[in-house]
Coordinates of C-alpha atoms and ligand atoms in Angstrom, one line a residue:
M992 CA -1.8 -1.9 9.1
T993 CA -4.8 -0.8 6.7
M994 CA -5.3 -3.3 3.8
T995 CA -6.3 -1.5 0.8
T996 CA -9.3 -3.7 -0.9
L997 CA -7.9 -5.0 -4.8
P998 CA -10.3 -4.8 -8.1
I999 CA -9.2 -8.4 -8.3
Q1000 CA -10.8 -10.5 -11.1
V1001 CA -10.5 -14.8 -10.2
Q1002 CA -10.4 -17.6 -12.1
L1003 CA -10.2 -20.5 -10.2
T1004 CA -8.3 -23.3 -12.4
E1005 CA -10.7 -26.6 -13.1
T1006 CA -8.2 -29.1 -12.2
K1007 CA -6.1 -29.4 -9.3
K1008 CA -2.6 -30.4 -9.1
P1009 CA -1.5 -33.0 -7.1
K1010 CA 0.3 -32.0 -3.9
P1011 CA 3.5 -33.0 -3.1
D1012 CA 4.8 -34.6 0.2
S1013 CA 5.7 -32.2 3.0
E1014 CA 8.4 -34.8 4.2
T1015 CA 10.7 -34.9 1.1
L1016 CA 10.3 -30.9 -0.1
E1017 CA 13.4 -29.1 -2.0
F1018 CA 13.6 -25.4 -2.1
G1019 CA 11.4 -24.4 -5.5
R1020 CA 10.6 -27.0 -7.5
V1021 CA 6.7 -27.2 -6.9
F1022 CA 4.9 -24.2 -7.7
T1023 CA 1.1 -24.1 -6.8
D1024 CA -2.9 -24.1 -8.5
H1025 CA -2.9 -19.9 -9.0
M1026 CA -0.6 -16.8 -10.1
F1027 CA -1.2 -13.7 -9.7
I1028 CA -0.5 -10.9 -12.3
A1029 CA -1.0 -7.4 -12.8
D1030 CA 0.1 -5.3 -16.5
Y1031 CA 1.6 -1.7 -16.7
T1032 CA 1.2 -0.1 -19.6
E1033 CA 2.9 3.8 -20.1
G1034 CA 0.3 6.8 -19.5
Q1035 CA -2.7 4.4 -17.6
G1036 CA -0.6 3.1 -14.8
W1037 CA -1.3 -0.4 -13.3
H1038 CA -4.3 -2.6 -14.9
D1039 CA -5.9 -5.4 -14.7
H1040 CA -4.9 -7.6 -11.8
R1041 CA -5.8 -10.9 -12.0
I1042 CA -5.8 -14.0 -10.0
V1043 CA -5.5 -17.1 -12.7
P1044 CA -4.6 -20.9 -13.3
Y1045 CA -0.5 -21.2 -12.5
A1046 CA 0.1 -21.5 -16.5
P1047 CA 3.4 -20.2 -18.5
L1048 CA 3.9 -17.0 -20.1
S1049 CA 3.8 -16.1 -24.0
L1050 CA 5.9 -13.2 -24.6
D1051 CA 7.3 -11.4 -27.2
P1052 CA 10.6 -12.8 -28.0
A1053 CA 12.4 -9.5 -28.1
S1054 CA 10.4 -8.3 -24.7
I1055 CA 13.6 -6.3 -23.1
I1056 CA 13.5 -8.9 -20.0
F1057 CA 14.9 -11.3 -22.2
H1058 CA 17.9 -9.2 -23.5
Y1059 CA 18.6 -6.9 -21.0
G1060 CA 17.2 -8.0 -17.7
Q1061 CA 14.7 -5.2 -17.0
T1062 CA 13.5 -7.3 -13.7
V1063 CA 13.2 -7.9 -9.8
F1064 CA 11.9 -9.6 -6.9
E1065 CA 11.6 -10.6 -3.6
G1066 CA 11.4 -13.2 -1.4
L1067 CA 8.8 -13.9 1.3
K1068 CA 7.6 -17.1 3.2
A1069 CA 4.6 -18.3 4.9
Y1070 CA 4.0 -20.6 7.5
S1071 CA 0.6 -22.8 8.7
S1072 CA 0.5 -24.2 12.7
E1073 CA -1.1 -26.4 14.4
D1074 CA -3.7 -23.2 15.3
G1075 CA -4.8 -23.0 11.6
V1076 CA -3.7 -19.7 11.7
I1077 CA -1.8 -18.4 8.6
R1078 CA 1.4 -16.7 9.1
L1079 CA 3.9 -13.9 7.1
F1080 CA 6.8 -13.1 8.3
R1081 CA 7.2 -8.8 8.0
P1082 CA 5.6 -8.2 4.3
E1083 CA 5.3 -5.0 3.9
E1084 CA 9.0 -4.6 4.4
N1085 CA 9.8 -7.3 1.0
M1086 CA 7.4 -4.7 -0.6
K1087 CA 9.3 -1.4 0.0
R1088 CA 12.0 -3.0 -1.5
M1089 CA 10.8 -4.3 -4.4
N1090 CA 9.7 -0.8 -4.9
L1091 CA 13.6 0.6 -3.9
S1092 CA 14.3 -2.3 -6.2
S1093 CA 12.3 -1.5 -9.0
D1094 CA 13.4 2.9 -9.0
R1095 CA 17.6 1.4 -9.1
L1096 CA 16.5 -0.4 -12.8
C1097 CA 14.2 2.6 -14.0
M1098 CA 11.2 -0.2 -13.0
P1099 CA 7.6 2.1 -11.8
Q1100 CA 6.4 1.9 -8.1
I1101 CA 3.6 -0.8 -7.2
D1102 CA 1.8 0.3 -5.4
E1103 CA 3.2 -1.6 -1.9
E1104 CA -0.7 -1.8 -0.2
L1105 CA -2.8 -2.8 -3.1
A1106 CA 0.0 -6.1 -3.9
L1107 CA 0.0 -6.8 -0.8
S1108 CA -4.0 -6.9 -0.5
G1109 CA -3.7 -9.4 -3.6
L1110 CA -1.0 -11.4 -1.7
L1111 CA -3.5 -12.1 1.0
Q1112 CA -5.9 -13.5 -1.2
L1113 CA -4.0 -15.3 -3.7
I1114 CA -2.7 -17.1 -0.2
E1115 CA -5.9 -18.2 0.5
I1116 CA -7.3 -19.4 -2.4
D1117 CA -3.4 -21.9 -2.4
K1118 CA -3.7 -22.3 1.2
D1119 CA -4.3 -26.0 1.1
W1120 CA -0.2 -25.7 -0.8
I1121 CA 1.4 -24.7 2.4
P1122 CA 2.9 -27.2 4.1
N1123 CA 3.1 -28.1 7.8
A1124 CA 6.4 -30.6 8.6
E1125 CA 8.3 -28.7 10.3
G1126 CA 11.6 -26.7 9.0
T1127 CA 8.8 -26.3 6.0
S1128 CA 7.1 -22.8 4.6
L1129 CA 5.0 -21.6 1.9
Y1130 CA 8.1 -19.6 -0.3
I1131 CA 6.5 -16.5 -2.0
R1132 CA 7.9 -15.1 -5.6
P1133 CA 7.0 -11.9 -6.8
F1134 CA 8.0 -10.0 -9.4
I1135 CA 8.2 -7.1 -12.5
I1136 CA 9.8 -8.7 -15.8
S1137 CA 9.7 -5.9 -18.4
T1138 CA 7.9 -6.5 -21.7
E1139 CA 8.6 -4.0 -24.2
K1140 CA 9.5 -5.5 -27.7
F1141 CA 12.4 -3.2 -27.9
L1142 CA 15.7 -3.7 -28.7
G1143 CA 17.4 -0.5 -28.2
V1144 CA 18.6 -0.3 -24.3
A1145 CA 16.1 1.5 -22.4
P1146 CA 13.9 1.5 -20.0
S1147 CA 10.7 -0.5 -21.0
R1148 CA 6.9 0.8 -20.9
S1149 CA 5.2 -2.1 -20.7
Y1150 CA 5.8 -4.6 -17.3
R1151 CA 4.1 -7.0 -16.1
F1152 CA 3.8 -8.1 -12.1
M1153 CA 4.0 -10.9 -10.7
I1154 CA 3.1 -13.4 -7.5
I1155 CA 4.0 -17.4 -7.3
L1156 CA 4.4 -19.9 -5.0
S1157 CA 5.9 -22.4 -3.9
P1158 CA 6.0 -24.6 -0.9
V1159 CA 9.6 -25.2 0.2
G1160 CA 11.7 -26.8 2.4
S1161 CA 15.3 -25.7 3.3
Y1162 CA 17.2 -23.9 0.8
Y1163 CA 20.5 -25.5 1.5
K1164 CA 20.9 -29.7 1.7
E1165 CA 22.3 -30.0 4.4
G1166 CA 19.4 -28.1 6.4
I1167 CA 20.4 -25.8 9.5
H1168 CA 23.2 -28.3 10.1
P1169 CA 26.9 -25.8 9.0
I1170 CA 27.4 -25.5 5.9
K1171 CA 31.1 -24.9 3.8
I1172 CA 31.6 -22.0 1.7
K1173 CA 34.6 -20.7 -0.1
V1174 CA 35.9 -17.4 0.1
E1175 CA 35.9 -16.0 -3.6
S1176 CA 39.1 -14.7 -4.8
D1177 CA 38.9 -14.3 -8.3
Y1178 CA 35.0 -12.7 -9.0
V1179 CA 33.9 -9.9 -7.4
R1180 CA 29.6 -10.0 -7.2
A1181 CA 29.2 -6.1 -7.3
V1182 CA 30.1 -2.3 -6.1
S1183 CA 29.4 0.3 -4.2
G1184 CA 27.3 2.5 -6.8
G1185 CA 26.4 -1.0 -9.1
T1186 CA 22.7 -2.9 -8.8
G1187 CA 24.8 -4.6 -5.9
T1188 CA 21.9 -2.8 -3.1
A1189 CA 19.0 -3.7 -5.7
K1190 CA 17.4 -7.5 -6.2
T1191 CA 17.3 -8.0 -9.6
A1192 CA 18.6 -11.0 -11.9
G1193 CA 21.9 -10.1 -13.2
N1194 CA 23.5 -10.6 -9.7
Y1195 CA 22.7 -14.0 -9.4
A1196 CA 23.5 -15.2 -13.0
S1197 CA 26.4 -13.1 -12.4
A1198 CA 27.5 -14.7 -9.9
L1199 CA 26.8 -18.5 -11.2
K1200 CA 30.0 -18.9 -11.9
A1201 CA 32.0 -18.5 -9.0
Q1202 CA 29.2 -20.5 -7.4
Q1203 CA 29.9 -23.5 -9.2
V1204 CA 33.9 -23.2 -9.5
A1205 CA 33.2 -23.6 -5.2
D1206 CA 30.5 -27.1 -6.0
A1207 CA 33.2 -28.1 -7.7
Q1208 CA 34.9 -28.0 -4.6
G1209 CA 32.9 -29.6 -2.3
Y1210 CA 31.4 -26.2 -1.1
S1211 CA 27.8 -24.8 -0.8
Q1212 CA 28.7 -21.0 -2.0
V1213 CA 30.5 -18.3 -2.1
L1214 CA 31.4 -15.3 0.7
W1215 CA 31.7 -12.3 -1.5
L1216 CA 34.5 -9.6 -0.9
D1217 CA 34.3 -5.9 -1.4
G1218 CA 35.3 -5.3 -5.1
V1219 CA 37.9 -2.0 -5.2
E1220 CA 40.2 -3.7 -2.2
R1221 CA 39.3 -8.1 -2.1
K1222 CA 39.7 -7.6 1.7
Y1223 CA 36.7 -6.6 2.9
V1224 CA 33.3 -9.2 3.7
E1225 CA 30.0 -8.4 1.6
E1226 CA 27.7 -11.1 1.4
V1227 CA 27.0 -15.2 0.5
G1228 CA 24.8 -13.9 -2.3
S1229 CA 21.7 -15.8 -0.8
M1230 CA 22.1 -14.6 2.2
N1231 CA 24.2 -11.8 4.6
I1232 CA 27.2 -13.2 7.4
F1233 CA 27.2 -12.4 10.5
F1234 CA 30.3 -13.6 12.1
K1235 CA 30.7 -14.1 16.1
I1236 CA 34.5 -12.7 17.5
N1237 CA 35.6 -12.9 20.7
G1238 CA 31.9 -12.1 22.1
E1239 CA 31.7 -9.1 19.1
I1240 CA 28.7 -10.4 16.5
I1241 CA 29.7 -8.5 14.3
T1242 CA 28.3 -8.0 10.6
P1243 CA 29.5 -6.1 7.0
A1244 CA 27.7 -2.3 7.6
V1245 CA 25.5 -1.3 4.4
N1246 CA 27.2 0.2 1.9
G1247 CA 25.4 0.8 -1.2
S1248 CA 26.7 -3.1 -2.5
I1249 CA 25.0 -5.6 -0.2
L1250 CA 21.6 -6.3 -0.1
E1251 CA 19.9 -5.3 2.6
G1252 CA 18.3 -8.2 3.6
I1253 CA 15.0 -8.1 6.1
T1254 CA 16.3 -10.8 8.0
R1255 CA 19.1 -9.3 8.6
K1256 CA 17.4 -6.3 9.4
S1257 CA 15.2 -8.5 11.9
I1258 CA 18.3 -9.8 13.5
L1259 CA 19.9 -7.2 14.4
E1260 CA 16.6 -5.8 15.5
L1261 CA 16.4 -9.2 18.2
L1262 CA 20.2 -9.1 19.4
R1263 CA 19.4 -5.7 20.6
H1264 CA 16.7 -6.5 22.0
W1265 CA 18.7 -8.9 24.2
E1266 CA 21.3 -6.5 24.6
F1267 CA 24.5 -8.7 22.8
P1268 CA 26.8 -6.2 22.1
V1269 CA 26.4 -6.0 18.0
T1270 CA 28.3 -3.9 16.0
E1271 CA 27.5 -3.0 12.1
R1272 CA 30.3 -2.2 10.7
K1273 CA 33.8 -3.1 7.8
V1274 CA 34.9 -6.8 8.8
S1275 CA 38.1 -7.6 6.9
M1276 CA 39.2 -12.0 5.3
D1277 CA 42.9 -10.6 7.6
E1278 CA 40.7 -10.2 10.8
I1279 CA 39.0 -13.7 10.6
S1280 CA 41.8 -15.4 9.9
S1281 CA 43.9 -13.7 12.9
A1282 CA 40.3 -14.0 15.0
Y1283 CA 40.7 -18.1 14.0
E1284 CA 44.5 -17.7 14.4
N1285 CA 43.8 -16.5 18.1
G1286 CA 40.9 -19.1 18.8
Q1287 CA 38.3 -15.8 19.0
L1288 CA 36.0 -17.2 16.4
E1289 CA 33.6 -18.0 17.8
E1290 CA 30.6 -18.4 15.0
I1291 CA 30.0 -17.6 11.7
F1292 CA 26.0 -17.6 9.7
G1293 CA 24.5 -16.4 7.1
T1294 CA 20.9 -15.1 7.4
G1295 CA 18.2 -14.5 4.4
T1296 CA 14.6 -15.9 3.8
A1297 CA 15.4 -18.6 1.9
A1298 CA 18.5 -19.6 4.3
V1299 CA 16.9 -18.1 7.0
I1300 CA 19.7 -19.0 9.7
S1301 CA 22.5 -21.0 8.3
P1302 CA 25.5 -21.8 10.4
V1303 CA 28.7 -22.0 9.1
G1304 CA 31.0 -25.0 9.2
E1305 CA 33.7 -24.4 7.6
L1306 CA 35.6 -21.1 5.6
N1307 CA 37.9 -21.8 3.0
W1308 CA 40.0 -18.9 2.2
K1309 CA 42.6 -19.7 -0.8
G1310 CA 43.3 -22.7 0.4
E1311 CA 43.2 -21.7 4.6
K1312 CA 40.8 -23.8 5.9
M1313 CA 39.0 -22.3 9.2
V1314 CA 36.7 -24.8 10.8
V1315 CA 34.6 -23.0 13.5
N1316 CA 32.6 -24.1 16.0
N1317 CA 33.7 -28.3 15.0
M1318 CA 31.0 -27.9 12.7
E1319 CA 28.8 -27.7 14.8
I1320 CA 26.1 -25.4 15.7
G1321 CA 26.5 -23.2 17.6
A1322 CA 24.7 -21.9 20.8
L1323 CA 24.0 -18.5 18.9
S1324 CA 22.7 -19.6 16.3
K1325 CA 20.3 -21.6 17.8
K1326 CA 19.2 -19.3 19.5
I1327 CA 18.4 -17.0 17.0
Y1328 CA 17.2 -20.0 14.5
D1329 CA 14.6 -21.0 17.7
T1330 CA 13.6 -17.9 18.3
L1331 CA 13.1 -16.6 14.0
T1332 CA 11.4 -19.5 13.1
G1333 CA 9.2 -19.8 16.7
I1334 CA 8.5 -15.7 15.9
Q1335 CA 7.5 -16.9 12.6
T1336 CA 5.6 -20.1 13.2
G1337 CA 3.6 -18.8 16.0
K1338 CA 5.5 -20.7 18.7
V1339 CA 7.1 -17.6 20.5
K1340 CA 5.7 -14.8 21.7
D1341 CA 6.3 -11.8 18.6
P1342 CA 7.3 -8.8 20.7
F1343 CA 7.9 -6.6 18.0
D1344 CA 4.5 -7.1 15.6
W1345 CA 6.8 -8.8 12.7
V1346 CA 4.1 -11.9 11.9
I1347 CA 0.4 -10.7 10.1
E1348 CA -1.6 -13.6 10.7
L1349 CA -4.2 -13.4 8.0
N1350 CA -7.0 -15.8 9.1
Q1351 CA -7.7 -13.2 12.2
N1352 CA -6.7 -9.8 11.0
L1353 CA -6.7 -9.8 7.0
V1354 CA -8.5 -12.3 4.6
K1355 CA -11.7 -11.5 6.3
Q1356 CA -11.5 -7.6 4.7
L1357 CA -10.7 -9.0 1.2
Ligands
COI1268 C1 15.7 -15.4 -0.7 O1 16.0 -15.1 0.8 O2 14.8 -15.2 -0.6 C2 16.4 -14.6 -1.4 O3 16.0 -14.4 -2.6 C3 17.8 -15.7 -1.9 C4 17.4 -16.6 -3.4 C5 17.7 -15.7 -4.7 C6 16.9 -17.4 -3.4

């Protein structure tokens, strides 16, 4: 991959914050010393790329973002390892997807190479924040907000692109232990033609209600069904979902309403590389329930950047509790988890060229 050098102003902080203890990290509560910013103005394009000390923003209260939610975001991770190498997992895929989301939200495209170059420089500056305890990483959150001061409903004419970094532990408190999920029957997340495939804030805000109800009932997340027939499985909201039924590994096909996860895509590539029987297709709750009744529902796991691989130990569908693999992590979920996290952290050979190693390839060129 060739990298473009970014004309970027760097202002370093004079007051470095204390670093958190790697062993007790939660997800997304602590942020590093610096952040990346670029501004967009109609007629001028993106300008003023800069890395500055992490600090609150000052925005006009009439900025479009606050009223109509015109915004997109991404999530990816950097890992440090004992050999001192910093690794990123398929970052170019995130930049590509951010542009797809922006297109759906009528927002300007970013130069993917420039954005990646800015990200790498930010990581180089804040690299001491990358935690090294087992299961931890530096979560990277690029996002774009609409900043025009205007209450009419129209695409903004100005934007701010930012990247912030957060040292994180597991997304779920269960870690790699199986979570319990409620199948959502009342609310829907998205329909084909809507914004379900875009990473935009509204998709997550509208999911909170169902998640709150599920949480009160002891479930970590909800599994969304299709918004039309309320029959077919879509995704979990913070992850895509896979089922192993009678030897076949199934994940819902992309259909215009689910998020096309980069971890999902990587696992499909991994399973095909292993020549495992894997299918992207419609899968209904009736099929899952029958498989459970027949003893053929072997494993369920969610996949996502934040969640990595999250085995599902119980699925509750309208009060029917399906306990999967005795609430233990299945052999396939474990194999995928070990391989994927092994590739991401450099412990397992990467036959796919998914990983970018910072110190060897890219930072030198910045
Ligand atoms: C990610 O997996 O990075 C996501 O963006 C999900 C998020 C809502 C935590």
